[in-house]
Amino acid sequence: MTKGADAGTAEGADGGVLGYEEARDELIEVVRRLEAGGTSLEESLALWERGEELAKVCGRRLEGARARLDASLAAERAAGGEGEREER
């Protein structure tokens, strides 16, 4: 289980930074394994830590997507507002 450069990134099996969908899918698998039980305390703790790391990645990716949407909507409103002024 490899950690990324900071708490908001995680690396996949190939060493590349995980995207949202990859992190989400791995997080689902981690949760499934924890819920199934049958793992040692050490393995459970390692899974939990990986899950926390993946959840942070997902959160950061979603925050980034929200920021991009907000910026796009703001630009659209600004452009729309200018068009209304020109029509008057």
Coordinates of N, CA, C and O in Angstrom, one line a residue:
M1 N 0.8 -1.2 0.0 CA 0.0 0.0 0.0 C 0.9 1.2 0.0 O 1.5 1.6 1.0
T2 N 0.9 1.9 -1.1 CA 1.8 3.0 -1.3 C 1.1 4.3 -1.1 O 0.0 4.5 -1.5
K3 N 1.8 5.2 -0.4 CA 1.2 6.6 -0.2 C 1.8 7.5 -1.2 O 2.9 7.4 -1.6
G4 N 1.0 8.6 -1.6 CA 1.4 9.6 -2.5 C 2.2 10.6 -1.8 O 2.6 10.5 -0.7
A5 N 2.5 11.7 -2.6 CA 3.3 12.8 -2.1 C 2.7 13.5 -0.9 O 3.4 14.0 0.0
D6 N 1.4 13.6 -0.9 CA 0.8 14.2 0.3 C -0.5 13.5 0.6 O -0.8 12.5 0.0
A7 N -1.2 13.9 1.7 CA -2.3 13.2 2.2 C -3.5 13.1 1.2 O -4.4 12.3 1.3
G8 N -3.5 14.0 0.1 CA -4.6 14.0 -0.8 C -4.4 13.3 -2.1 O -5.2 13.3 -3.0
T9 N -3.2 12.6 -2.2 CA -3.0 11.8 -3.4 C -2.7 10.4 -3.0 O -2.2 10.1 -1.9
A10 N -3.0 9.5 -3.9 CA -2.7 8.1 -3.6 C -2.2 7.5 -4.9 O -2.6 7.9 -6.0
E11 N -1.3 6.5 -4.8 CA -0.8 5.9 -6.0 C -1.5 4.5 -6.2 O -1.8 3.8 -5.3
G12 N -1.7 4.2 -7.5 CA -2.2 2.9 -7.8 C -1.1 1.9 -7.8 O 0.1 2.1 -7.5
A13 N -1.5 0.7 -8.2 CA -0.5 -0.5 -8.3 C 0.6 -0.2 -9.2 O 1.7 -0.6 -9.0
D14 N 0.3 0.6 -10.3 CA 1.4 0.9 -11.3 C 2.2 2.1 -10.9 O 3.1 2.6 -11.6
G15 N 1.9 2.7 -9.7 CA 2.7 3.9 -9.3 C 2.2 5.2 -9.7 O 2.7 6.3 -9.3
G16 N 1.1 5.2 -10.6 CA 0.5 6.5 -11.1 C -0.5 7.0 -10.1 O -1.0 6.3 -9.2
V17 N -0.7 8.3 -10.1 CA -1.7 8.9 -9.2 C -3.1 8.5 -9.6 O -3.4 8.4 -10.8
L18 N -3.9 8.1 -8.6 CA -5.2 7.6 -8.9 C -6.2 8.7 -9.3 O -6.2 9.8 -8.7
G19 N -7.1 8.5 -10.2 CA -8.2 9.4 -10.5 C -9.3 9.1 -9.6 O -9.3 8.1 -8.8
Y20 N -10.4 9.8 -9.7 CA -11.5 9.7 -8.8 C -12.1 8.3 -8.9 O -12.3 7.6 -7.9
E21 N -12.4 7.8 -10.1 CA -13.1 6.5 -10.3 C -12.2 5.4 -9.8 O -12.7 4.4 -9.2
E22 N -10.9 5.4 -10.0 CA -10.0 4.4 -9.5 C -10.0 4.4 -8.0 O -10.0 3.3 -7.4
A23 N -9.9 5.6 -7.4 CA -9.8 5.6 -5.9 C -11.1 5.1 -5.4 O -11.2 4.4 -4.4
R24 N -12.3 5.5 -6.0 CA -13.6 5.1 -5.5 C -13.7 3.6 -5.6 O -14.2 3.0 -4.6
D25 N -13.3 3.0 -6.7 CA -13.4 1.6 -6.9 C -12.6 0.8 -5.9 O -13.0 -0.2 -5.3
E26 N -11.4 1.3 -5.6 CA -10.5 0.7 -4.6 C -11.1 0.8 -3.2 O -11.0 -0.1 -2.4
L27 N -11.6 2.0 -3.0 CA -12.2 2.2 -1.7 C -13.4 1.3 -1.4 O -13.6 0.7 -0.3
I28 N -14.2 1.1 -2.4 CA -15.3 0.1 -2.3 C -14.8 -1.3 -2.0 O -15.4 -2.0 -1.1
E29 N -13.7 -1.7 -2.6 CA -13.1 -3.0 -2.4 C -12.6 -3.1 -0.9 O -12.7 -4.1 -0.2
V30 N -11.9 -2.0 -0.5 CA -11.4 -1.9 0.9 C -12.6 -2.1 1.9 O -12.5 -2.9 2.8
V31 N -13.6 -1.4 1.7 CA -14.8 -1.5 2.6 C -15.4 -2.9 2.5 O -15.7 -3.5 3.6
R32 N -15.5 -3.5 1.4 CA -16.0 -4.8 1.2 C -15.2 -5.8 2.1 O -15.7 -6.6 2.8
R33 N -13.9 -5.7 1.9 CA -13.0 -6.6 2.7 C -13.1 -6.4 4.2 O -13.1 -7.4 4.9
L34 N -13.2 -5.1 4.6 CA -13.3 -4.9 6.0 C -14.7 -5.4 6.6 O -14.7 -6.0 7.7
E35 N -15.7 -5.2 5.8 CA -17.1 -5.7 6.2 C -17.1 -7.2 6.2 O -17.8 -7.8 7.1
A36 N -16.4 -7.9 5.3 CA -16.4 -9.3 5.3 C -15.7 -10.0 6.5 O -16.1 -11.1 6.9
G37 N -14.8 -9.2 7.1 CA -14.1 -9.7 8.2 C -13.1 -10.8 7.8 O -12.8 -11.0 6.6
G38 N -12.6 -11.5 8.8 CA -11.7 -12.6 8.5 C -10.2 -12.1 8.3 O -9.4 -12.9 7.9
T39 N -10.0 -10.9 8.5 CA -8.6 -10.4 8.4 C -8.0 -10.2 9.8 O -8.7 -10.0 10.8
S40 N -6.7 -10.2 9.8 CA -6.0 -10.0 11.1 C -6.1 -8.6 11.5 O -6.5 -7.7 10.7
L41 N -5.8 -8.3 12.7 CA -5.8 -6.9 13.2 C -4.9 -6.0 12.4 O -5.3 -4.9 12.0
E42 N -3.7 -6.5 12.1 CA -2.7 -5.7 11.3 C -3.3 -5.4 9.9 O -3.2 -4.3 9.4
E43 N -3.8 -6.4 9.3 CA -4.3 -6.3 7.9 C -5.5 -5.3 8.0 O -5.7 -4.5 7.1
S44 N -6.4 -5.5 9.0 CA -7.6 -4.6 9.1 C -7.1 -3.1 9.3 O -7.7 -2.2 8.7
L45 N -6.1 -2.9 10.1 CA -5.6 -1.5 10.3 C -5.0 -1.0 9.0 O -5.2 0.2 8.7
A46 N -4.3 -1.8 8.3 CA -3.7 -1.4 7.0 C -4.8 -1.0 6.0 O -4.7 0.0 5.3
L47 N -5.8 -1.9 6.0 CA -7.0 -1.6 5.1 C -7.7 -0.3 5.5 O -8.0 0.5 4.6
W48 N -7.9 -0.1 6.8 CA -8.5 1.1 7.2 C -7.7 2.4 6.8 O -8.2 3.3 6.3
E49 N -6.4 2.3 7.0 CA -5.5 3.4 6.6 C -5.6 3.7 5.1 O -5.6 4.8 4.7
R50 N -5.6 2.6 4.4 CA -5.7 2.8 2.9 C -7.1 3.4 2.6 O -7.1 4.3 1.7
G51 N -8.1 3.0 3.2 CA -9.4 3.5 3.0 C -9.5 5.0 3.3 O -10.1 5.8 2.5
E52 N -8.9 5.4 4.4 CA -8.8 6.8 4.8 C -8.1 7.6 3.7 O -8.5 8.7 3.3
E53 N -7.0 7.1 3.2 CA -6.2 7.8 2.1 C -7.0 7.9 0.9 O -7.1 8.9 0.2
L54 N -7.7 6.8 0.5 CA -8.6 6.8 -0.7 C -9.7 7.8 -0.6 O -10.1 8.5 -1.5
A55 N -10.3 7.8 0.6 CA -11.4 8.8 0.8 C -11.0 10.2 0.7 O -11.7 11.0 0.1
K56 N -9.8 10.5 1.1 CA -9.2 11.9 1.0 C -9.0 12.2 -0.5 O -9.3 13.3 -1.0
V57 N -8.5 11.2 -1.3 CA -8.3 11.4 -2.7 C -9.7 11.7 -3.4 O -9.8 12.7 -4.1
C58 N -10.7 10.9 -3.1 CA -12.0 11.1 -3.6 C -12.5 12.5 -3.3 O -13.1 13.2 -4.1
G59 N -12.4 12.9 -2.0 CA -12.8 14.2 -1.6 C -12.2 15.3 -2.3 O -12.8 16.3 -2.8
R60 N -10.9 15.2 -2.5 CA -10.1 16.3 -3.2 C -10.5 16.3 -4.6 O -10.6 17.4 -5.2
R61 N -10.7 15.2 -5.3 CA -11.1 15.2 -6.7 C -12.5 15.8 -6.8 O -12.7 16.5 -7.8
L62 N -13.4 15.5 -5.9 CA -14.7 16.1 -6.0 C -14.7 17.6 -5.7 O -15.4 18.3 -6.4
E63 N -13.9 18.0 -4.8 CA -13.7 19.5 -4.5 C -13.2 20.2 -5.8 O -13.6 21.2 -6.1
G64 N -12.2 19.5 -6.4 CA -11.7 20.1 -7.7 C -12.7 20.2 -8.8 O -12.8 21.2 -9.5
A65 N -13.5 19.2 -8.9 CA -14.6 19.2 -9.9 C -15.6 20.3 -9.6 O -16.1 21.0 -10.5
R66 N -16.0 20.4 -8.3 CA -16.9 21.5 -7.9 C -16.3 22.8 -8.2 O -17.0 23.7 -8.7
A67 N -15.1 23.0 -7.9 CA -14.4 24.3 -8.2 C -14.5 24.6 -9.7 O -14.7 25.8 -10.1
R68 N -14.2 23.6 -10.5 CA -14.3 23.8 -12.0 C -15.7 24.2 -12.4 O -15.9 25.1 -13.3
L69 N -16.7 23.5 -11.9 CA -18.1 23.8 -12.2 C -18.5 25.2 -11.8 O -19.1 25.9 -12.6
D70 N -18.1 25.6 -10.6 CA -18.4 26.9 -10.1 C -17.7 28.0 -10.9 O -18.4 29.0 -11.3
A71 N -16.5 27.7 -11.3 CA -15.8 28.7 -12.2 C -16.5 28.8 -13.5 O -16.6 29.9 -14.1
S72 N -16.9 27.7 -14.1 CA -17.5 27.7 -15.4 C -18.9 28.4 -15.3 O -19.2 29.2 -16.2
L73 N -19.6 28.1 -14.2 CA -20.9 28.8 -14.1 C -20.8 30.3 -13.9 O -21.5 31.1 -14.4
A74 N -19.7 30.7 -13.1 CA -19.5 32.1 -12.9 C -19.1 32.8 -14.2 O -19.6 33.9 -14.5
A75 N -18.3 32.2 -15.0 CA -17.9 32.7 -16.3 C -19.1 32.8 -17.2 O -19.3 33.8 -17.9
E76 N -20.0 31.8 -17.1 CA -21.2 31.9 -18.0 C -22.1 33.0 -17.5 O -22.6 33.7 -18.4
R77 N -22.2 33.2 -16.2 CA -23.1 34.3 -15.7 C -22.5 35.6 -16.1 O -23.2 36.5 -16.5
A78 N -21.2 35.7 -16.0 CA -20.5 37.0 -16.3 C -20.7 37.3 -17.8 O -21.0 38.4 -18.2
A79 N -20.5 36.3 -18.6 CA -20.7 36.5 -20.1 C -22.2 36.8 -20.4 O -22.5 37.6 -21.2
G80 N -23.1 36.1 -19.7 CA -24.5 36.4 -19.9 C -24.9 37.8 -19.5 O -25.7 38.5 -20.1
G81 N -24.3 38.2 -18.4 CA -24.6 39.6 -17.8 C -24.1 40.6 -18.8 O -24.8 41.6 -19.0
E82 N -23.0 40.4 -19.4 CA -22.4 41.4 -20.4 C -23.3 41.5 -21.6 O -23.6 42.5 -22.2
G83 N -23.8 40.3 -22.1 CA -24.7 40.3 -23.2 C -26.0 41.0 -23.0 O -26.5 41.7 -23.9
E84 N -26.5 40.9 -21.8 CA -27.8 41.6 -21.4 C -27.5 43.1 -21.5 O -28.4 43.9 -21.9
R85 N -26.4 43.6 -21.0 CA -26.1 45.0 -21.0 C -25.9 45.5 -22.4 O -26.4 46.7 -22.7
E86 N -25.4 44.7 -23.3 CA -25.2 45.2 -24.7 C -26.5 45.3 -25.4 O -26.6 46.1 -26.3
E87 N -27.5 44.5 -25.0 CA -28.8 44.5 -25.7 C -29.6 45.7 -25.4 O -30.4 46.1 -26.1
R88 N -29.4 46.3 -24.2 CA -30.2 47.4 -23.7 C -29.9 48.7 -24.4 O -29.2 49.2 -25.0

